[in-house]
mmCIF file with all atom_site columns, C-alpha atoms in Angstrom:
data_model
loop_
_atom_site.group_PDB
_atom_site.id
_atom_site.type_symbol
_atom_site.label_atom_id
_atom_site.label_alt_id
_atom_site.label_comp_id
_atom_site.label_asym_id
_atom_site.label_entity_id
_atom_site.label_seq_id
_atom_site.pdbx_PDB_ins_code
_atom_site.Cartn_x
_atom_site.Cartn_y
_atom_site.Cartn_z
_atom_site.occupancy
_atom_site.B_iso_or_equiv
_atom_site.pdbx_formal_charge
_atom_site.auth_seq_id
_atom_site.auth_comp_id
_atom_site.auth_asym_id
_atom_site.auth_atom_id
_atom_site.pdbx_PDB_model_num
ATOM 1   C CA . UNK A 1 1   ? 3.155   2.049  -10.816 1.00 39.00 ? 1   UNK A CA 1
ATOM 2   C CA . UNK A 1 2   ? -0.056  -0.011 -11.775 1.00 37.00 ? 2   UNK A CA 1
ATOM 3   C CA . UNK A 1 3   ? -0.915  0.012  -8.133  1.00 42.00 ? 3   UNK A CA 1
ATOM 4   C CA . UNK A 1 4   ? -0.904  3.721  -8.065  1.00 40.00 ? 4   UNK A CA 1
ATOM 5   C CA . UNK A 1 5   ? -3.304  3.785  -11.525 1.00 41.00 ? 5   UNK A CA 1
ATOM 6   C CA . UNK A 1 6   ? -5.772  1.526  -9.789  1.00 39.00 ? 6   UNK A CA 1
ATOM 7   C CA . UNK A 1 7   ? -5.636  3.631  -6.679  1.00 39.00 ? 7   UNK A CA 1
ATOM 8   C CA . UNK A 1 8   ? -6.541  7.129  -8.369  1.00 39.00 ? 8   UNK A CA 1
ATOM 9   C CA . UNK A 1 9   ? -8.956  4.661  -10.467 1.00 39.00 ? 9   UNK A CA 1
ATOM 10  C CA . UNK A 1 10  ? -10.912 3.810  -7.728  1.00 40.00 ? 10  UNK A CA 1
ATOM 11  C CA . UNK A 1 11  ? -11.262 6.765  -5.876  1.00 42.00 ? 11  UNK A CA 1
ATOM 12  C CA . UNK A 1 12  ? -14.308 7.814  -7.457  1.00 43.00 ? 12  UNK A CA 1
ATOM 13  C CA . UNK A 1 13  ? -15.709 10.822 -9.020  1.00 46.00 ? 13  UNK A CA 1
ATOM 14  C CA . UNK A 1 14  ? -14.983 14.191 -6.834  1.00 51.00 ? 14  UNK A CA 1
ATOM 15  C CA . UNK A 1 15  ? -18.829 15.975 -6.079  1.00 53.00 ? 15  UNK A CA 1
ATOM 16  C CA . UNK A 1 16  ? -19.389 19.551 -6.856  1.00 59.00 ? 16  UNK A CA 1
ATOM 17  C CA . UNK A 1 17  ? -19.515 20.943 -2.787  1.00 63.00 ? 17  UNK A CA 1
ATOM 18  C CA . UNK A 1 18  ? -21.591 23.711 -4.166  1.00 68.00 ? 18  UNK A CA 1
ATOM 19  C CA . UNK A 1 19  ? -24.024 20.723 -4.639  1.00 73.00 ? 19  UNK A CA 1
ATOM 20  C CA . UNK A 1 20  ? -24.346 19.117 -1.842  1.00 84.00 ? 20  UNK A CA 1
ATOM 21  C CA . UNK A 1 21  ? -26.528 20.155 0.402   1.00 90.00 ? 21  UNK A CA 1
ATOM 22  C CA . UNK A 1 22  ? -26.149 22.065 4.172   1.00 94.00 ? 22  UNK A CA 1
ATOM 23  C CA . UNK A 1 23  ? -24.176 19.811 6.468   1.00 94.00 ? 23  UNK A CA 1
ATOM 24  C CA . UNK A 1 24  ? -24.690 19.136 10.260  1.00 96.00 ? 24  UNK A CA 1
ATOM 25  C CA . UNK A 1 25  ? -20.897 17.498 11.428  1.00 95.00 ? 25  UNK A CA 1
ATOM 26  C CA . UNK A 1 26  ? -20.471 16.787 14.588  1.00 96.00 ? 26  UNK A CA 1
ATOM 27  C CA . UNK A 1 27  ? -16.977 15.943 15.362  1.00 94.00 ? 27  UNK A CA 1
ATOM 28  C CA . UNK A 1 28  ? -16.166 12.851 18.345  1.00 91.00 ? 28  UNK A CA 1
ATOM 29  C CA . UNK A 1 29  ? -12.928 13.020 18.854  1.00 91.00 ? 29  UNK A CA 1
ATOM 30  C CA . UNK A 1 30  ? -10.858 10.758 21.188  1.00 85.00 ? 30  UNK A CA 1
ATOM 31  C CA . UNK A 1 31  ? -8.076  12.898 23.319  1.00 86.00 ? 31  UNK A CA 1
ATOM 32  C CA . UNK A 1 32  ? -7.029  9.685  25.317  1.00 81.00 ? 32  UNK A CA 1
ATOM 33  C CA . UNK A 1 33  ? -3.856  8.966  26.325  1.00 82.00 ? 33  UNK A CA 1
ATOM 34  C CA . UNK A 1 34  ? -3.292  6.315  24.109  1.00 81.00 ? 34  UNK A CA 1
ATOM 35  C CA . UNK A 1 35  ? -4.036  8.995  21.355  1.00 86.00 ? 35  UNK A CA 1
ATOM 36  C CA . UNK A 1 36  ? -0.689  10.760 21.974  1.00 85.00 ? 36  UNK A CA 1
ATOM 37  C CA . UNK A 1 37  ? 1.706   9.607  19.089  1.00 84.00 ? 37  UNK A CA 1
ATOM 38  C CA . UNK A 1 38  ? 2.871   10.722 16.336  1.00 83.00 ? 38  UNK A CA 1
ATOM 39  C CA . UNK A 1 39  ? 0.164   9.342  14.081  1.00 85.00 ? 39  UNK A CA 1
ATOM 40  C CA . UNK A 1 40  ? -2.686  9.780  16.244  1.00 88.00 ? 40  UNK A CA 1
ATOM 41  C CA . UNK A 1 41  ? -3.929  13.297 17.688  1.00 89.00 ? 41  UNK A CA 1
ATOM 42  C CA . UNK A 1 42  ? -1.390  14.978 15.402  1.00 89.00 ? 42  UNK A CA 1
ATOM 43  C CA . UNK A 1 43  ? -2.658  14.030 11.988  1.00 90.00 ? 43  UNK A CA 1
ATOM 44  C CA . UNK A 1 44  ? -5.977  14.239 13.084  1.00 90.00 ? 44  UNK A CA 1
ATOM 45  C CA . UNK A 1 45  ? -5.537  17.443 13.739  1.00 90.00 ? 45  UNK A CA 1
ATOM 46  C CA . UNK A 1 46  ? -4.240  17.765 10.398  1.00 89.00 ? 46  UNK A CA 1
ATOM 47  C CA . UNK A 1 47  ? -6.829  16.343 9.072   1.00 88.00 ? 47  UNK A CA 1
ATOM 48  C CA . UNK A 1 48  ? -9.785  18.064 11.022  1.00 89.00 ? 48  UNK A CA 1
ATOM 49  C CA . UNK A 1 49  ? -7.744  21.372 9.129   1.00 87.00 ? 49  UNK A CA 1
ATOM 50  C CA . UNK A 1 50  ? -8.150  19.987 6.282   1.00 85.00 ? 50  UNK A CA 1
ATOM 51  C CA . UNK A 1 51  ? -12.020 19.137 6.616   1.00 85.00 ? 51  UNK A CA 1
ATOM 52  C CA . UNK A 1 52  ? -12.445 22.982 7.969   1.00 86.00 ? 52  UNK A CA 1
ATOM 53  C CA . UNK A 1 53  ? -11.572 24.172 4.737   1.00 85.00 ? 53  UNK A CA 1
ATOM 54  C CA . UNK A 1 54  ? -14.337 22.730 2.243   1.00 86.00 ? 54  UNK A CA 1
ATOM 55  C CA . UNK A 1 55  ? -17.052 24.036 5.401   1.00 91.00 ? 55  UNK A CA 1
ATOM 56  C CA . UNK A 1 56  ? -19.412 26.669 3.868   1.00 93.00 ? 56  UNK A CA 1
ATOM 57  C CA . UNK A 1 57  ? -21.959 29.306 5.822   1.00 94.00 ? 57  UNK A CA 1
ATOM 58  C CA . UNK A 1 58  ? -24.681 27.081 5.066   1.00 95.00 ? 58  UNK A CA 1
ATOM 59  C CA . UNK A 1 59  ? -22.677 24.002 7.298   1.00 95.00 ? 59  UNK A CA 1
ATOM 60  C CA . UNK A 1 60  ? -22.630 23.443 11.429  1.00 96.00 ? 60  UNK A CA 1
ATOM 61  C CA . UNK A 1 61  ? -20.181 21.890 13.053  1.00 96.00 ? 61  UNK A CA 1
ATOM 62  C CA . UNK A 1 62  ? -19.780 20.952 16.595  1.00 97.00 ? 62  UNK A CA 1
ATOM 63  C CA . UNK A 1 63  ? -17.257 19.354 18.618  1.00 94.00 ? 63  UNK A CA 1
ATOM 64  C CA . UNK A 1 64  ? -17.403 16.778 21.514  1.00 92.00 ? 64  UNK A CA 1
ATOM 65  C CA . UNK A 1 65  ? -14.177 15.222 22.488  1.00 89.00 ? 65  UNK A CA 1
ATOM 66  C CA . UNK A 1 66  ? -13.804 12.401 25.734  1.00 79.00 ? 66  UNK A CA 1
ATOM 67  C CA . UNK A 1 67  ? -11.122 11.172 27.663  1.00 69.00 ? 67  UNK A CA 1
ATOM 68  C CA . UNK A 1 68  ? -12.299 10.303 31.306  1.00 59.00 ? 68  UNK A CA 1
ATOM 69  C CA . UNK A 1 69  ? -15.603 12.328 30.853  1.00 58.00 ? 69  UNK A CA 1
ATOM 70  C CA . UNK A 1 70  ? -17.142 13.213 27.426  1.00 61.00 ? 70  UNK A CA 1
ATOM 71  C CA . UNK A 1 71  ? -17.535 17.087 26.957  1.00 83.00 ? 71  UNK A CA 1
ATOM 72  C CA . UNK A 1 72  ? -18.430 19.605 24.089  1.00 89.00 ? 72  UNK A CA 1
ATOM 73  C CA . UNK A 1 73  ? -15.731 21.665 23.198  1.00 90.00 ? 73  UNK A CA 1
ATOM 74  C CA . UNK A 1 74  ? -17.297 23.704 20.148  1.00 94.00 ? 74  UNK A CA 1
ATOM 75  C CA . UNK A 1 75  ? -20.885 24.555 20.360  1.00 95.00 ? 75  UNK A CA 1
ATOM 76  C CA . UNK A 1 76  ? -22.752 24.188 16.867  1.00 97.00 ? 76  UNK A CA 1
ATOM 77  C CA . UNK A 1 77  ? -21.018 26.955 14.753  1.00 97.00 ? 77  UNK A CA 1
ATOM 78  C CA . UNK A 1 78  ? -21.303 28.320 11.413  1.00 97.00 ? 78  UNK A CA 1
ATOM 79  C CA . UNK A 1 79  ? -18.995 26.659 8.611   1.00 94.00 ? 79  UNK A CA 1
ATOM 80  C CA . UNK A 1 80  ? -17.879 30.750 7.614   1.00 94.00 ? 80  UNK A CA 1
ATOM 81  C CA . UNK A 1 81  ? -16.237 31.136 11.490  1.00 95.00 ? 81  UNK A CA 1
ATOM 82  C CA . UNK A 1 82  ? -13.774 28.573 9.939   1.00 92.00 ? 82  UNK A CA 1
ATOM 83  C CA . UNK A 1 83  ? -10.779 30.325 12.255  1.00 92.00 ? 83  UNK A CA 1
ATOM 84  C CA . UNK A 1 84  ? -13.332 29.974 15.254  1.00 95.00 ? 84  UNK A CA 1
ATOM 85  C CA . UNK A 1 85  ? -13.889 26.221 14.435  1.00 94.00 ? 85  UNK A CA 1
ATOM 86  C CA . UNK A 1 86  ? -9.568  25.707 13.764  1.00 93.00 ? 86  UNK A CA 1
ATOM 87  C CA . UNK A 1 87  ? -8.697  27.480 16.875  1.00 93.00 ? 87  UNK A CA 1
ATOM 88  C CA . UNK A 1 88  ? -10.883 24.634 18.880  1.00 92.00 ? 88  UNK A CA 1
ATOM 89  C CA . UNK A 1 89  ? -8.790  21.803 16.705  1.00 91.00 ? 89  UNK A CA 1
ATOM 90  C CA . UNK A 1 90  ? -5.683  23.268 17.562  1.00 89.00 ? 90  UNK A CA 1
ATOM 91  C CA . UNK A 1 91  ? -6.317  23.248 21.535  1.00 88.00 ? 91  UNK A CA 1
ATOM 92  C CA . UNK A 1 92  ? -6.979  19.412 21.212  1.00 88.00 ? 92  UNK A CA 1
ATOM 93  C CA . UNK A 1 93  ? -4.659  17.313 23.945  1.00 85.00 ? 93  UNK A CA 1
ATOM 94  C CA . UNK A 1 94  ? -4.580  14.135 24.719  1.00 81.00 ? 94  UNK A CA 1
ATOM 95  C CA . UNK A 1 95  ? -4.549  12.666 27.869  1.00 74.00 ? 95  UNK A CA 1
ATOM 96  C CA . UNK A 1 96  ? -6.848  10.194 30.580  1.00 63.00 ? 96  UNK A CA 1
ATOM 97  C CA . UNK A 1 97  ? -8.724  7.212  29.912  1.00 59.00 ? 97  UNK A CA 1
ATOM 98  C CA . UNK A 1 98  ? -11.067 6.282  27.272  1.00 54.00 ? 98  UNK A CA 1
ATOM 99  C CA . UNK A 1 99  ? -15.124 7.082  27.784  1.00 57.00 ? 99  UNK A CA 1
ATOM 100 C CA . UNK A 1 100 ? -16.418 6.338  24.672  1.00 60.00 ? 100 UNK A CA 1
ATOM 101 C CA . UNK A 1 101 ? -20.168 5.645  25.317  1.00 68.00 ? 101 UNK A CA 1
ATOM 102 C CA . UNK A 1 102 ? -20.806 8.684  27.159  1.00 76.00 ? 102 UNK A CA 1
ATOM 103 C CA . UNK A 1 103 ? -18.959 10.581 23.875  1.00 81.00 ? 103 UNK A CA 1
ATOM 104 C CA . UNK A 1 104 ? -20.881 8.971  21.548  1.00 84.00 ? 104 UNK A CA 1
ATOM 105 C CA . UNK A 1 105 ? -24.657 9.780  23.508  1.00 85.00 ? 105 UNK A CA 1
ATOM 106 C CA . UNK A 1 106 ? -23.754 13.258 23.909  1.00 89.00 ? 106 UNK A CA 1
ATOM 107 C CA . UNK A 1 107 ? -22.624 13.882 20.435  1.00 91.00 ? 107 UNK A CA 1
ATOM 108 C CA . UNK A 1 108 ? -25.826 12.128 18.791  1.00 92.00 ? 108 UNK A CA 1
ATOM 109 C CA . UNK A 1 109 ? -27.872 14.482 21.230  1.00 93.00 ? 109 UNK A CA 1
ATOM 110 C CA . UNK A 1 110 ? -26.219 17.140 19.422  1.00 96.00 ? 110 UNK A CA 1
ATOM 111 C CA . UNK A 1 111 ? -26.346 16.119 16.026  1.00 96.00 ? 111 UNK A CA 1
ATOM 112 C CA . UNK A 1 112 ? -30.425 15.627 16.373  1.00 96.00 ? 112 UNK A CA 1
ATOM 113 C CA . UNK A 1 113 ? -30.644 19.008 18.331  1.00 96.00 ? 113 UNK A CA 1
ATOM 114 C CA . UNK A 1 114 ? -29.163 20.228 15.090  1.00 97.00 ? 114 UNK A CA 1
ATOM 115 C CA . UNK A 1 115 ? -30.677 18.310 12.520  1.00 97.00 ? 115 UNK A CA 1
ATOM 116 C CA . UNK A 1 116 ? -31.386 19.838 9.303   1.00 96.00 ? 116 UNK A CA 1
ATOM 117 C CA . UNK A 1 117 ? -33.941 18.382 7.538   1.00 94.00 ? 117 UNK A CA 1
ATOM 118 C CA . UNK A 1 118 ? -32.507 16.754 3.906   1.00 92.00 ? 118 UNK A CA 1
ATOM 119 C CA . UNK A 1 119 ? -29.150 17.887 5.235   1.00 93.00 ? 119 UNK A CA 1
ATOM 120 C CA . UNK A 1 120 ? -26.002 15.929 5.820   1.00 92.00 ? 120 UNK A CA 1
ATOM 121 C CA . UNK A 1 121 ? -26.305 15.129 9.202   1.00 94.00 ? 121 UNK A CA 1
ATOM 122 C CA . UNK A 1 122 ? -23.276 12.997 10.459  1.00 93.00 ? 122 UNK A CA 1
ATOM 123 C CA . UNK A 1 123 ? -21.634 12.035 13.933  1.00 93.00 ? 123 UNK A CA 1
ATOM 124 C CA . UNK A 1 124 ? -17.383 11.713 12.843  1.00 92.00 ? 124 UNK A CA 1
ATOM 125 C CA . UNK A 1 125 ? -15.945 9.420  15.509  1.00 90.00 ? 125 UNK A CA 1
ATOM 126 C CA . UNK A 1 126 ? -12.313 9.995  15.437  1.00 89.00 ? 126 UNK A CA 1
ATOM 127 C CA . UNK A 1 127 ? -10.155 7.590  17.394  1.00 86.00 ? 127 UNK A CA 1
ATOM 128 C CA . UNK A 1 128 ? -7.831  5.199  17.934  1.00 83.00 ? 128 UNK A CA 1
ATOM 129 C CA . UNK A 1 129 ? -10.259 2.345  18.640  1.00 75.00 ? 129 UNK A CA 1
ATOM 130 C CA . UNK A 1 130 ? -9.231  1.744  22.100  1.00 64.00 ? 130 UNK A CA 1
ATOM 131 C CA . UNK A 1 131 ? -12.823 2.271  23.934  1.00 57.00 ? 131 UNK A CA 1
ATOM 132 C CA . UNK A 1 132 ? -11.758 0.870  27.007  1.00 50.00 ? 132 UNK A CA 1
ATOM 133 C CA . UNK A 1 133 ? -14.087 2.737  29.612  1.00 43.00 ? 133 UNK A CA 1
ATOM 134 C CA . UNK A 1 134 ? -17.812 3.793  29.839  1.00 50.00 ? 134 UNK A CA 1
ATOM 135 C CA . UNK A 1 135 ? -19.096 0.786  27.500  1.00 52.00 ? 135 UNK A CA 1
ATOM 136 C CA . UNK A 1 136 ? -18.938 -2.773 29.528  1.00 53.00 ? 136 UNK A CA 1
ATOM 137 C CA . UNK A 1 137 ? -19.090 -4.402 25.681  1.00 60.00 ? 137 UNK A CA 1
ATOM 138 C CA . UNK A 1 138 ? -18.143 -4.285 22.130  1.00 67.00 ? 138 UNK A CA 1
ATOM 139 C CA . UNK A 1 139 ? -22.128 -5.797 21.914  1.00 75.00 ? 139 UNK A CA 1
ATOM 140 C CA . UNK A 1 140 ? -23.068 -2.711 23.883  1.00 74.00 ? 140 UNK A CA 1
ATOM 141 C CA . UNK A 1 141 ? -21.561 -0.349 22.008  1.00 74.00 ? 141 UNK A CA 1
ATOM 142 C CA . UNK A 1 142 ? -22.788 -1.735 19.111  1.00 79.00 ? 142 UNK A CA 1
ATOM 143 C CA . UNK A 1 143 ? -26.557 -1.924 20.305  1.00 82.00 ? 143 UNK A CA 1
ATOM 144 C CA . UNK A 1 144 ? -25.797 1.752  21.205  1.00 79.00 ? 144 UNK A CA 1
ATOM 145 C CA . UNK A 1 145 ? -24.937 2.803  17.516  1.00 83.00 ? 145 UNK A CA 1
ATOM 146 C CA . UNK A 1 146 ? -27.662 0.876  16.216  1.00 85.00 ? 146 UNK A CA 1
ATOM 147 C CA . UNK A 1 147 ? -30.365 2.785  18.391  1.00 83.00 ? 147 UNK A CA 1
ATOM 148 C CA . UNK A 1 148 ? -29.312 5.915  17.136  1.00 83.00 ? 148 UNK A CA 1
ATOM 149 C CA . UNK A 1 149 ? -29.215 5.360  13.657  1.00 84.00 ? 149 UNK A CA 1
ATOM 150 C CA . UNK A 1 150 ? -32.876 5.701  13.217  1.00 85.00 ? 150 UNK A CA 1
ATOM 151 C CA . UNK A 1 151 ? -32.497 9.247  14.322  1.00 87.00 ? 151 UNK A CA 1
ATOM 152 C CA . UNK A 1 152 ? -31.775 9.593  10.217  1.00 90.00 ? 152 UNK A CA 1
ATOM 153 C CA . UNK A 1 153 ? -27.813 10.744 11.484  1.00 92.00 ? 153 UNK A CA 1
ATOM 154 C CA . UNK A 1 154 ? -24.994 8.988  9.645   1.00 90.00 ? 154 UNK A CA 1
ATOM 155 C CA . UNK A 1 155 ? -21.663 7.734  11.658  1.00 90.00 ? 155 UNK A CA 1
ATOM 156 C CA . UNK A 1 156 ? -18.231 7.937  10.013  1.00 89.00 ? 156 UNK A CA 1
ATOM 157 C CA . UNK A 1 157 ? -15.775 6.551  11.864  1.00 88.00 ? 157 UNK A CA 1
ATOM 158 C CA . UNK A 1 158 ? -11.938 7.735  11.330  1.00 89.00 ? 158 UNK A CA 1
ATOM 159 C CA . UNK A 1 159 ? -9.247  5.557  12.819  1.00 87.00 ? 159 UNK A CA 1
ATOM 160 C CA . UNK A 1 160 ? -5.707  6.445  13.512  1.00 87.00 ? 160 UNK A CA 1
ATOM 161 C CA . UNK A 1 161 ? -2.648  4.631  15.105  1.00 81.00 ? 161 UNK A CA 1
ATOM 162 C CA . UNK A 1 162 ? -1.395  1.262  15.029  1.00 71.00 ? 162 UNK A CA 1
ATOM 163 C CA . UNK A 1 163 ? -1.083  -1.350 17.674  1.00 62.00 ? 163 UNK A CA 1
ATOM 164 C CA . UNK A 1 164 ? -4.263  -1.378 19.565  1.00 57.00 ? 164 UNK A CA 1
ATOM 165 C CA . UNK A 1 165 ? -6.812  -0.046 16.210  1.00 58.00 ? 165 UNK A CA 1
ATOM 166 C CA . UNK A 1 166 ? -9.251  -2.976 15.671  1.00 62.00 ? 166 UNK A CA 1
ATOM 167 C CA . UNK A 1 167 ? -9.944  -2.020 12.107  1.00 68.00 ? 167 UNK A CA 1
ATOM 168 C CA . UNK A 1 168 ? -13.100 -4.975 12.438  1.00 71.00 ? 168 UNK A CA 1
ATOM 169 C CA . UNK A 1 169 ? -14.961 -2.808 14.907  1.00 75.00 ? 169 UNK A CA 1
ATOM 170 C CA . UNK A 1 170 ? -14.660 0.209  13.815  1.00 79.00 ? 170 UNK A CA 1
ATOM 171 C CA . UNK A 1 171 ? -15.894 -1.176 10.394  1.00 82.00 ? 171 UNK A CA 1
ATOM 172 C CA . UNK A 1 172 ? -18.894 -2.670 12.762  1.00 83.00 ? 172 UNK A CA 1
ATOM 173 C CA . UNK A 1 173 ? -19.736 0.472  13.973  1.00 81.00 ? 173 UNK A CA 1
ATOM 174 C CA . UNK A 1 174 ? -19.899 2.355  10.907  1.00 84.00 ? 174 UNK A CA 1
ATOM 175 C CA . UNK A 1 175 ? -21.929 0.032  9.484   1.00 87.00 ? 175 UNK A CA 1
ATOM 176 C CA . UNK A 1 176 ? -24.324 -0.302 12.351  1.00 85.00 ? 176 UNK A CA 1
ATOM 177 C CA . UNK A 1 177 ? -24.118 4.062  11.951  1.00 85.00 ? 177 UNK A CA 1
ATOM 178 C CA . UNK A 1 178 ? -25.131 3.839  8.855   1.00 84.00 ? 178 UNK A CA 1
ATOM 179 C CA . UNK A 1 179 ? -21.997 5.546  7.953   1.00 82.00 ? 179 UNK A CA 1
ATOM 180 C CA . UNK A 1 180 ? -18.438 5.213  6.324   1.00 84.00 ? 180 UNK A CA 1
ATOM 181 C CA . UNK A 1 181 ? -15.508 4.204  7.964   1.00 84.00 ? 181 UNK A CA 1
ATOM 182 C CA . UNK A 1 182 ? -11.504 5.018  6.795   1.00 85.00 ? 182 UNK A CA 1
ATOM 183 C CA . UNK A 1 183 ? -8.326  4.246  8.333   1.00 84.00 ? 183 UNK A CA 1
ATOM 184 C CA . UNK A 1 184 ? -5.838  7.512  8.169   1.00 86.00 ? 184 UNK A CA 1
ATOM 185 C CA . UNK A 1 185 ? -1.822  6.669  8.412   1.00 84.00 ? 185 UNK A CA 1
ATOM 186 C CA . UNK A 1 186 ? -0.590  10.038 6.196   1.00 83.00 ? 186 UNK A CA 1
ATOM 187 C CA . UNK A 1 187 ? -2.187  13.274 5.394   1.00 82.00 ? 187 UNK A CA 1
ATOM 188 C CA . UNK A 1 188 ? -2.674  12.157 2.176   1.00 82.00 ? 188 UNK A CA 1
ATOM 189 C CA . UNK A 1 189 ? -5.110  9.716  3.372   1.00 79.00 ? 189 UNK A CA 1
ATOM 190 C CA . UNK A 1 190 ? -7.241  12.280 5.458   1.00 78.00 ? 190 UNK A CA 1
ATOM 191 C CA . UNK A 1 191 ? -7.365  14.532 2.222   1.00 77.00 ? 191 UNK A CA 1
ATOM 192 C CA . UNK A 1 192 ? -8.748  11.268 0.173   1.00 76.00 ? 192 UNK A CA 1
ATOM 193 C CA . UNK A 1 193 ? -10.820 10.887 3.574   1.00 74.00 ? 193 UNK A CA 1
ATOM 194 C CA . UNK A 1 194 ? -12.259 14.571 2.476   1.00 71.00 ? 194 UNK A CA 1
ATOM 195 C CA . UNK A 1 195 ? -13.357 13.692 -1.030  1.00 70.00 ? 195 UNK A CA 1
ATOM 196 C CA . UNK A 1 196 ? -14.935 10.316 0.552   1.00 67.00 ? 196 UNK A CA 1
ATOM 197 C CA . UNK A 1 197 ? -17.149 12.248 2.865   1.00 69.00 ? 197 UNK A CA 1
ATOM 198 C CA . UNK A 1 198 ? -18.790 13.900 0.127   1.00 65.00 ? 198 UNK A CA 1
ATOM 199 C CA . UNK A 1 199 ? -19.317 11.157 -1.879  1.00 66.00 ? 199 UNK A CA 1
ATOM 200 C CA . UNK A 1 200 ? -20.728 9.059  0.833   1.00 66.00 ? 200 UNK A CA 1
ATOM 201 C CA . UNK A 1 201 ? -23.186 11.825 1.491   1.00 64.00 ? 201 UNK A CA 1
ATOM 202 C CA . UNK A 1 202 ? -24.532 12.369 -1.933  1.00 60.00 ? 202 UNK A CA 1
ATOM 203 C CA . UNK A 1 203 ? -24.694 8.837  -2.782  1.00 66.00 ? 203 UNK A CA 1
ATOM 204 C CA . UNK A 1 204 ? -26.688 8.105  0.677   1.00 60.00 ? 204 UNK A CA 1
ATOM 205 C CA . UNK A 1 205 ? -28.869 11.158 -0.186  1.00 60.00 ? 205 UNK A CA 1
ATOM 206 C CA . UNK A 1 206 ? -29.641 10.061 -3.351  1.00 62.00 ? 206 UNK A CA 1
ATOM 207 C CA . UNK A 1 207 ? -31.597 7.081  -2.241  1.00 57.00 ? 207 UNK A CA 1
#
């Protein structure tokens, strides 16, 4: 359909991963309650598969999740212990409230412990958008982001589910991030998701 045509049209040139250079990802992922359906902590754990696969030696990737408290889950890790890094996705559950500031502190702290200078460093907030606990306001959690995007760390926020996802602050926050933001229904969304991440990263490292 003509739809389809102007869909693959404007997905942009795919970069050259062998090009890019040595990523820092940490991963802040919302196991809520909330994130429980069918289209929520399942495909992302899909699509976090998916992601592990184009991770190379040269990459680290940690992972902080929160639900009630905010807690790291993988430690930074080499991209090469990829079954290391997909047995940690694949003991992801969801369940208690939502504690999204204290997630999103802990996994900047990270990301700057980590920080590799000229690298892709890059905070990917995964959630359903329902940050209902730990952040009194969406201006809060807004000032929050913007504080920490002058640690040179990028924010790409991933939303999933339907109902409750406020696509407009999500957007907010990535922008405030400095980041990228996508909205993932179907796994092939999260694989297009995959290609955007390195595009967003070379073009941002270009400037």
């Amino acid at each position: 359909s003509s739809d389809l045509l102007m869909h693959i049209g404007l997905q942009g040139r795919k970069i050259d991963s062998a090009k890019l250079p040595p990523s820092n990802l940490v991963f802040l992922l919302d196991v809520s309650g909330s994130m429980n359906g069918a289209d929520r902590l399942p495909l992302l754990k899909q699509a976090l598969m998916l992601l592990s696969g184009t991770l190379r030696s040269q990459d680290k990737v940690s992972i902080v999740v929160y639900a009630g408290s905010a807690g790291l889950v993988l430690p930074p890790t080499s991209g090469a212990e990829r079954r290391k890094i997909i047995e940690a996705f694949s003991k992801l559950r969801a369940g208690g409230s939502t504690a999204g500031g204290a997630g999103i502190k802990l996994a900047y702290k990270i990301a700057k412990d980590q920080f590799i200078k000229g690298g892709n460093n890059r905070v990917i907030l995964a959630t359903d958008g329902d940050f209902n606990v730990g952040v009194r306001s969406q201006g809060e959690l807004v000032r929050l982001i913007e504080d920490q995007r002058k640690s040179g760390v990028f924010l790409t926020v991933l939303g999933f589910g339907r109902g409750n996802y406020r696509s407009s602050t999500m957007s907010e926050l990535a922008e405030k991030g400095n980041g990228n933001h996508a909205y993932i229904d179907s796994i092939l969304e999260a694989q297009k998701v995959c290609d955007d991440l390195d595009n967003d990263c070379h073009r941002r490292l270009k400037k």
